[in-house]
Coordinates of C-alpha atoms and ligand atoms in Angstrom, one line a residue:
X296 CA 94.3 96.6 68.1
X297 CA 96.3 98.5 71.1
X298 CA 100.4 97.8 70.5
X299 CA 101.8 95.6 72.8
X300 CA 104.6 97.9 74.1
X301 CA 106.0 95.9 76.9
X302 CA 106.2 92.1 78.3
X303 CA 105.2 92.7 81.9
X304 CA 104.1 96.2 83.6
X305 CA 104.7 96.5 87.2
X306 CA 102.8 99.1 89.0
X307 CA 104.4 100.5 92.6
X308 CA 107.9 100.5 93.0
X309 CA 107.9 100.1 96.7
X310 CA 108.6 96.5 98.7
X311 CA 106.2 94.6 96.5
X312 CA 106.7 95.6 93.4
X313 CA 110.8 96.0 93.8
X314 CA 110.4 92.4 95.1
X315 CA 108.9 91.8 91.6
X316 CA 110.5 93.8 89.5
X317 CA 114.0 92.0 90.5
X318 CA 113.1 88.7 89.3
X319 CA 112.2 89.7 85.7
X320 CA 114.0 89.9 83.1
X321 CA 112.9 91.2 79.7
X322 CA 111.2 94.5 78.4
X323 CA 109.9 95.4 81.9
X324 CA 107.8 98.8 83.0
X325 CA 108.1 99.7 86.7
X326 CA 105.5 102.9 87.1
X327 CA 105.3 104.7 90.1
X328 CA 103.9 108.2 91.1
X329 CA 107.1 109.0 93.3
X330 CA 110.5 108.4 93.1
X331 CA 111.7 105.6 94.6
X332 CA 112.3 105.6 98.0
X333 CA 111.4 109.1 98.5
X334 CA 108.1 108.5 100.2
X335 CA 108.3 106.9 103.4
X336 CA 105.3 105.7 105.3
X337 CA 106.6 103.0 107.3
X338 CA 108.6 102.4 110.5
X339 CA 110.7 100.2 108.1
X340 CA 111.1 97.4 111.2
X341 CA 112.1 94.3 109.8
X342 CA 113.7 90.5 110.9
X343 CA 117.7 91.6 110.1
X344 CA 117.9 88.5 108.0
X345 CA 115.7 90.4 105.5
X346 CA 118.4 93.0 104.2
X347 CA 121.0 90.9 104.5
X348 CA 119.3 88.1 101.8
X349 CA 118.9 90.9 99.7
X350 CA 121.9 92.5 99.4
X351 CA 121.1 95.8 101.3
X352 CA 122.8 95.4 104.5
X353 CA 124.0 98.9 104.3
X354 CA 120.6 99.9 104.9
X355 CA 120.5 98.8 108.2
X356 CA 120.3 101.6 111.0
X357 CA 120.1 100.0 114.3
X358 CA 119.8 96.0 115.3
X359 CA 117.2 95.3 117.8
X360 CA 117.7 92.0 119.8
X361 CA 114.7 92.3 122.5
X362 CA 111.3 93.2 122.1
X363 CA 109.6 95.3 124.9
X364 CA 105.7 95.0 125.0
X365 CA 103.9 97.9 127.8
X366 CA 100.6 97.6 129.4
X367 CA 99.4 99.2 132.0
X368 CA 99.7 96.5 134.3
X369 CA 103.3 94.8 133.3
X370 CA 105.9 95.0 131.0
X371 CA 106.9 92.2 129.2
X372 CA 110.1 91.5 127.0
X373 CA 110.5 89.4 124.5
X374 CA 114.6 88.1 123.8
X375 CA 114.7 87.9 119.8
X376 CA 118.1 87.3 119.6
X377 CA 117.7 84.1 117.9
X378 CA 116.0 86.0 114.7
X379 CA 117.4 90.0 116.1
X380 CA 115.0 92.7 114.2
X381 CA 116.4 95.7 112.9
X382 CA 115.2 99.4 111.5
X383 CA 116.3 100.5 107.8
X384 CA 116.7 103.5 106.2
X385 CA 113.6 103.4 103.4
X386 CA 115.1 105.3 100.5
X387 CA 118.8 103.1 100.8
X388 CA 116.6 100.0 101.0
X389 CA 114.3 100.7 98.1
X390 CA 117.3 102.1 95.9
X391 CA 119.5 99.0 96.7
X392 CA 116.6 97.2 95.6
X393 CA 116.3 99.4 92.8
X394 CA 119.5 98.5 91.5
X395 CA 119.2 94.8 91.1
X396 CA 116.2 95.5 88.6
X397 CA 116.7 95.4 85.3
X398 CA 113.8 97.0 84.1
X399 CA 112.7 100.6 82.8
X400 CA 111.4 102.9 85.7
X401 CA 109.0 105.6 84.9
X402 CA 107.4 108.3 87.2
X403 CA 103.7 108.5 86.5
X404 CA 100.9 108.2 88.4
X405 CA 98.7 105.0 87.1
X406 CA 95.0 105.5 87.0
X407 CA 93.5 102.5 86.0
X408 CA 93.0 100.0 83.7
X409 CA 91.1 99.9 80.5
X410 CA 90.6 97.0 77.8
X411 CA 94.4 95.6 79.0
X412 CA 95.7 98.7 79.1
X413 CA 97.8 100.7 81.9
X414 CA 96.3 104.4 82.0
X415 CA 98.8 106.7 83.1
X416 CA 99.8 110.7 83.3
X417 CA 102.2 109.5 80.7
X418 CA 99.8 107.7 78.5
X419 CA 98.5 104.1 78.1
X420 CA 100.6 101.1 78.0
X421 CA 100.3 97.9 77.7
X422 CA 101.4 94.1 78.3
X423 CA 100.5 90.6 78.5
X424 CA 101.1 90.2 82.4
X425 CA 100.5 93.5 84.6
X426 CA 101.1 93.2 88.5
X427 CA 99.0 95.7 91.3
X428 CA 102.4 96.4 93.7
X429 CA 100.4 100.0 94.5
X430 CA 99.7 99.4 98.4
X431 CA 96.1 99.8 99.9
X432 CA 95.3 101.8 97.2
X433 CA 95.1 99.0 94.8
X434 CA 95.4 101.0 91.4
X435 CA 94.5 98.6 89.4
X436 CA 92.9 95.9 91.2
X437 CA 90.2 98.5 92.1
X438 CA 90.3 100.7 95.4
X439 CA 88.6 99.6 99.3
X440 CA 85.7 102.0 99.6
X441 CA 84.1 103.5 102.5
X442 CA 83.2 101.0 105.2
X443 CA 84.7 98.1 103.8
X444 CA 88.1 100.4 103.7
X445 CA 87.4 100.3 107.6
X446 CA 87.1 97.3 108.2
X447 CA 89.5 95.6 106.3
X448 CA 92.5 98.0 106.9
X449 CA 93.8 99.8 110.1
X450 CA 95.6 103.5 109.7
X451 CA 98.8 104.2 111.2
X452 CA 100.8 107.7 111.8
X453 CA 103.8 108.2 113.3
X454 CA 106.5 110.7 113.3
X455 CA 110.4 111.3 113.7
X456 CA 111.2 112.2 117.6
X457 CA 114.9 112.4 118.8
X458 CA 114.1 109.7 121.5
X459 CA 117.1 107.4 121.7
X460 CA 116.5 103.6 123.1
X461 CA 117.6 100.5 122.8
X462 CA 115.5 97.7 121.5
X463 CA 111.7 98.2 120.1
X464 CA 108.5 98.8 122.1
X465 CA 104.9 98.4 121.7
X466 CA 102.4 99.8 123.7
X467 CA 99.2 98.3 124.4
X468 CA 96.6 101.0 126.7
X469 CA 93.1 102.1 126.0
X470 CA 93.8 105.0 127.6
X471 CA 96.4 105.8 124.6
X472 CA 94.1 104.1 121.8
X473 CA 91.2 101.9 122.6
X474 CA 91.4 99.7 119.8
X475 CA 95.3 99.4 118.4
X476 CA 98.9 99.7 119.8
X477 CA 101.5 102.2 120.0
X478 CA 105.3 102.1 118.8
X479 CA 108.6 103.5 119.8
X480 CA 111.5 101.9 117.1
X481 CA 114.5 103.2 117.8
X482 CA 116.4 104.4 113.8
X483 CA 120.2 105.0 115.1
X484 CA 119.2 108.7 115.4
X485 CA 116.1 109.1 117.2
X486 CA 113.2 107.0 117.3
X487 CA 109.8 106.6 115.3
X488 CA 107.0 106.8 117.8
X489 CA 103.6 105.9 116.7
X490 CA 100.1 104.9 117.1
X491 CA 98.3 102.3 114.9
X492 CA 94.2 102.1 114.9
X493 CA 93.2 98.3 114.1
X494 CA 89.5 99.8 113.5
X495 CA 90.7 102.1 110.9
X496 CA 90.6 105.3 112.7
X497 CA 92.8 108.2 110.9
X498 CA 92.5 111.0 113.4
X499 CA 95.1 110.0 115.7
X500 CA 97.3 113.1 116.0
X501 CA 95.6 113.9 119.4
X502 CA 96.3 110.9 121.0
X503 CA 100.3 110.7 119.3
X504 CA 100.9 114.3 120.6
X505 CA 99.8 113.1 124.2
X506 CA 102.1 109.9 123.9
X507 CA 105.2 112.1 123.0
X508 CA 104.1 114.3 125.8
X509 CA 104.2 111.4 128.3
X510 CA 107.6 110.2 126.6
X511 CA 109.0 113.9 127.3
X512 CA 110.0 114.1 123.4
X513 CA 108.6 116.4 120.5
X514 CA 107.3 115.6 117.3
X515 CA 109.6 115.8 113.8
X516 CA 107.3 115.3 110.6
X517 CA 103.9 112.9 110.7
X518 CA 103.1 110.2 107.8
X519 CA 100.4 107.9 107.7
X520 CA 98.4 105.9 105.9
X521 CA 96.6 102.7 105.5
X522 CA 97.2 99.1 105.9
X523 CA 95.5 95.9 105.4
X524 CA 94.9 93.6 108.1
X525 CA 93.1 90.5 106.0
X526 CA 94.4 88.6 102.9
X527 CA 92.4 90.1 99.6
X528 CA 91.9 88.5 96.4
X529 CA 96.0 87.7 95.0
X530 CA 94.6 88.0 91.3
X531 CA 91.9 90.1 90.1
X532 CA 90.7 89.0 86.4
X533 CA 94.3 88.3 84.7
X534 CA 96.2 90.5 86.9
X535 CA 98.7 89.7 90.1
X536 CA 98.7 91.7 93.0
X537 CA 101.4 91.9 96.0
X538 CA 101.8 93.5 99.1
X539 CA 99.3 95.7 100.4
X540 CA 97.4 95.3 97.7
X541 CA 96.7 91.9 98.1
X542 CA 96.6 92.2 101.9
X543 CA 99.2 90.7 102.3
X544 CA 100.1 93.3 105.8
X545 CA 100.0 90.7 108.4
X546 CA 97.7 91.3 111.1
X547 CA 98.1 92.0 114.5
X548 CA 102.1 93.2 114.4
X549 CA 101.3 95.1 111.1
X550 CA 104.5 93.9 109.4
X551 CA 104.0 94.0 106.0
X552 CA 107.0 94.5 104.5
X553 CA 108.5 90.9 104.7
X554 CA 105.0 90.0 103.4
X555 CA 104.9 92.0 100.2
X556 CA 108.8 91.3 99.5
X557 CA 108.4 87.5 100.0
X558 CA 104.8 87.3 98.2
X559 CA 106.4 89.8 95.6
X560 CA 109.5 88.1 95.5
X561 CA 107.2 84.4 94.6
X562 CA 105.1 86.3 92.2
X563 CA 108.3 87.6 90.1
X564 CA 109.6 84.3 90.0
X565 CA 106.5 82.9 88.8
X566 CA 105.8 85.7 86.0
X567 CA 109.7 85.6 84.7
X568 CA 108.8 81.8 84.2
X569 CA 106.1 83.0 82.0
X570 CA 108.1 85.4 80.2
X571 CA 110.5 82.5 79.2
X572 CA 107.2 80.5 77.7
X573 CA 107.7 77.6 80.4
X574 CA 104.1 78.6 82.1
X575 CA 100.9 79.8 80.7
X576 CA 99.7 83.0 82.1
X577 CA 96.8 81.1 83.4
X578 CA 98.5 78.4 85.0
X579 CA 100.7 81.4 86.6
X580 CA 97.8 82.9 88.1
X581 CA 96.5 79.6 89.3
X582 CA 100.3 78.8 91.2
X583 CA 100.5 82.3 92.7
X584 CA 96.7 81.9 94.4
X585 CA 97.8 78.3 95.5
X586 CA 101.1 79.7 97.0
X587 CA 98.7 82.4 98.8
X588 CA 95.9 80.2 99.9
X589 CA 99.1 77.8 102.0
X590 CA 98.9 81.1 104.0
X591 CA 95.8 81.8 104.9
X592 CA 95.4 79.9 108.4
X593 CA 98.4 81.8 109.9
X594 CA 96.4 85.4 108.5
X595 CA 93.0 83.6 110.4
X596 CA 95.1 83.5 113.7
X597 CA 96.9 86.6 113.5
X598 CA 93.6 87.9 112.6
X599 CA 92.1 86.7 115.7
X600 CA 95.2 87.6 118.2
X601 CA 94.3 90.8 116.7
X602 CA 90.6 90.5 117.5
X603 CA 91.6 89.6 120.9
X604 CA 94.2 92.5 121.5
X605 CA 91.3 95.2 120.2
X606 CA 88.4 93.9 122.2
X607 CA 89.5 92.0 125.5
X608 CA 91.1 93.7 128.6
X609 CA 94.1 94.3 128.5
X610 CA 95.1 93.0 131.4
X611 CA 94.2 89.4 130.2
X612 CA 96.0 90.0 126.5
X613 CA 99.2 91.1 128.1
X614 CA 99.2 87.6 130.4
X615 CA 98.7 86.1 127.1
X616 CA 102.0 87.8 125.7
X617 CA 103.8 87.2 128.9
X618 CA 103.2 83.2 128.5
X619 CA 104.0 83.5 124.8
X620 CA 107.4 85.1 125.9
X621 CA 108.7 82.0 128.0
X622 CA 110.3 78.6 127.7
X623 CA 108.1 76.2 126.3
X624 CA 106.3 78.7 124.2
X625 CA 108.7 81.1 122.9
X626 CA 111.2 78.9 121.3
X627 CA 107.8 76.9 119.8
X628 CA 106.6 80.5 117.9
X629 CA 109.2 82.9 117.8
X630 CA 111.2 81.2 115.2
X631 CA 108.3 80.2 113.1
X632 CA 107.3 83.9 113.6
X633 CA 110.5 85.3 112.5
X634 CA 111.5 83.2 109.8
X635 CA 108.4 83.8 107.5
X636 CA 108.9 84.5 104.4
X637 CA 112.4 82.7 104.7
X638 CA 113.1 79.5 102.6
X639 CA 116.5 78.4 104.2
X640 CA 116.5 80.3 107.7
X641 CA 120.6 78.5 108.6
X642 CA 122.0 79.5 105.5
X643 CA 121.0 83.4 106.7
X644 CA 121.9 82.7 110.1
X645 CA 125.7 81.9 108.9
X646 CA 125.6 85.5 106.9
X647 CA 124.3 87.7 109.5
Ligands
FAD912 C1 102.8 104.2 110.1 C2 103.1 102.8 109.6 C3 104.2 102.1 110.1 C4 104.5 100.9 109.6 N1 105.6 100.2 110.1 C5 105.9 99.0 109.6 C6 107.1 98.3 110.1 O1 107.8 98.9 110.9 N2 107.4 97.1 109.6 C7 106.6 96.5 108.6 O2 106.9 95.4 108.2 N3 105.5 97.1 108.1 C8 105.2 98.4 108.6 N4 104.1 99.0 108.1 C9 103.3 98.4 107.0 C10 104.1 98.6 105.7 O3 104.4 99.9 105.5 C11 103.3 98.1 104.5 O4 102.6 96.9 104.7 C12 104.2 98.0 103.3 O5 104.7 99.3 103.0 C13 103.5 97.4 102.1 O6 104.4 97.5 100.9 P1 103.8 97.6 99.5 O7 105.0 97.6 98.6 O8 102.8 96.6 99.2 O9 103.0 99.0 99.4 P2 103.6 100.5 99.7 O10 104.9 100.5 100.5 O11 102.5 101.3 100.2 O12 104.0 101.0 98.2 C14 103.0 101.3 97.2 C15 103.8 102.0 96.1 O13 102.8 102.3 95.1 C16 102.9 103.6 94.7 N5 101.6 104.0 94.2 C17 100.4 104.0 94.9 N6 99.4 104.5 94.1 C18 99.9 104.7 92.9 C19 99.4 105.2 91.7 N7 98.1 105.4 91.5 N8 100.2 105.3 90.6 C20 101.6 105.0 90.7 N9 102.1 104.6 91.9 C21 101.3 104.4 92.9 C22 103.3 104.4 95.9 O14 103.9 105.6 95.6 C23 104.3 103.4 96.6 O15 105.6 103.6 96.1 C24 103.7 100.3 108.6 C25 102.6 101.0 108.1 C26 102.3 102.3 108.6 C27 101.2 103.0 108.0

């Protein structure tokens, strides 16, 4: 019989599992491969209200109050100052985060699991309640293979210009890439510009080398990688996952950071509650798919405005977006948009 040699193992210490990992309290394993905060692969564009709730404010390197969407055939800008975005600095963020935990943080790479337990380069450990925080990869609640990799995640890269700009902007042109969007989010110094492939294509360094052209900028260092764009399975056998690995990216705008800390954030709560014997581990599992399930009709019609942006003209998708940018619509969908993940949007409103 294996030692139990912790109370709850969290695997991924990025958004997801930090989100976690700060609600629990007791003998606690955070595992990831990197250190934290050292491996970048978003844009890190987030509703400013997010940092501020969780205490990493200093994070923050530029506020973003409008929204610039580009098409070929107009321009349309959205006003978000009601709910103003910002971009963050990854490594600050995650290390703030970092700090609020109070767990024990080991740098291995996980490989699976096997009869309950976590394999790792460091050996196998084990634990009554183990969360899959590990992005698309999923390393413990099994890997996306092959074609269903493609079609249930899109691939984004992007890179480090010295563009400077006020405000973010999406791009929307076949031309640029048939079936996704393009990006340019302003960090303080320079911009991130990049190109994101709803069907899953990875080999967009072409077509982001003729964007930066058109831009008159050069590129700094590329990342990329995958992302979900459809709700997974939250719990796989007696495990909890978050984030990415749960799909939890949301479609369309491929935001997935709010996502994976609010669904992170939910899950810690509800596995601390366990820890303290109030819950079963059963009836855990059986609150955190409920929780998830309130949220899948939103995915459906992100999914489709997705759909939508990837396979009809253009021209028709950016009248859509011009509609959804004026009085009645915006103030019916922007808020509602930009408060997810929220539970008392005024109180925020008052600290930012
Ligand atoms: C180019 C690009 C730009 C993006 N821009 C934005 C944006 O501006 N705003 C936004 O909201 N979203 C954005 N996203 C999406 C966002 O990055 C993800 O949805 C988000 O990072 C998910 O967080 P997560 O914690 O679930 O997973 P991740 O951030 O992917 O973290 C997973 C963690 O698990 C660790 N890990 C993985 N495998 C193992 C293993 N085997 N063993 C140990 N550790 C492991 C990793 O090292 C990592 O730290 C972007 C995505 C891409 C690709």
């Amino acid at each position: 019989m294996s030692v139990r040699d912790y109370d709850a193992i969290v695997v991924g210490a990025s958004f997801g599992g930090l989100a976690v990992a700060r609600q629990l309290r007791g003998e606690v394993l955070l595992l990831d491969r990197n250190e934290v905060g050292t491996v970048q692969t978003s844009a890190c564009g987030t509703p400013l209200w997010v940092p501020v709730s969780l205490g990493v404010r200093d994070s923050v390197l530029q506020v973003h109050e409008w929204l610039e969407i580009r098409t070929p055939t107009r321009t349309v800008r959205y006003d978000l100052s009601s709910v103003p975005f910002c971009t963050f600095d990854y490594r600050a963020f995650c290390e703030g985060l970092l700090a609020q935990c109070r767990v024990r943080f080991l740098r291995t790479s996980v490989s699976g699991i096997q009869d309950g337990a976590v394999l790792t380069g460091e050996g196998r450990f084990t634990a009554p309640i183990i969360v899959d925080g590990s992005g698309w990869r999923r390393a413990i609640t099994g890997p996306t293979e092959g074609s269903s990799r493609r079609r249930r995640h899109s691939f984004g890269l992007e890179t480090h210009t010295p563009l400077q700009d006020r405000g973010l902007t999406f791009l929307l042109d076949r031309r640029l890439i048939p079936q996704g969007l393009g990006w340019i989010f302003p960090v303080g110094q320079g911009s991130l510009v990049g190109l994101g492939s709803y069907a899953g294509r990875s080999k967009l360094k072409p077509a982001l080398e003729r964007l930066l052209r058109d831009q008159g900028t050069a590129a700094g260092r590329y990342h990329g990688t995958y992302f979900p764009n459809q709700l997974l399975r939250p719990t796989v056998g007696g495990v909890f996952a978050v984030g990415d690995a749960a799909g939890q990216c949301l479609p369309l705008t491929a935001e997935g950071i709010r996502p994976a800390l609010y669904f992170g954030g939910e899950c810690g709560r509800i596995v601390q509650r366990i820890l303290e014997g109030r819950q079963s581990l059963e009836a855990g599992l059986e609150a955190y798919r409920r929780l998830v399930a309130r949220y899948r009709r939103p995915y459906r019609m992100l999914q489709f405005a997705q759909w939508m942006a990837a396979h009809t003209p253009t021209r028709w998708f950016a009248v859509v977006t011009q509609l959804a940018a004026t009085r009645p619509f915006l103030p019916r969908w922007w808020p509602r948009y930009g408060w997810f993940g929220h539970a008392a949007p005024a109180d925020v409103a008052a600290a930012t």
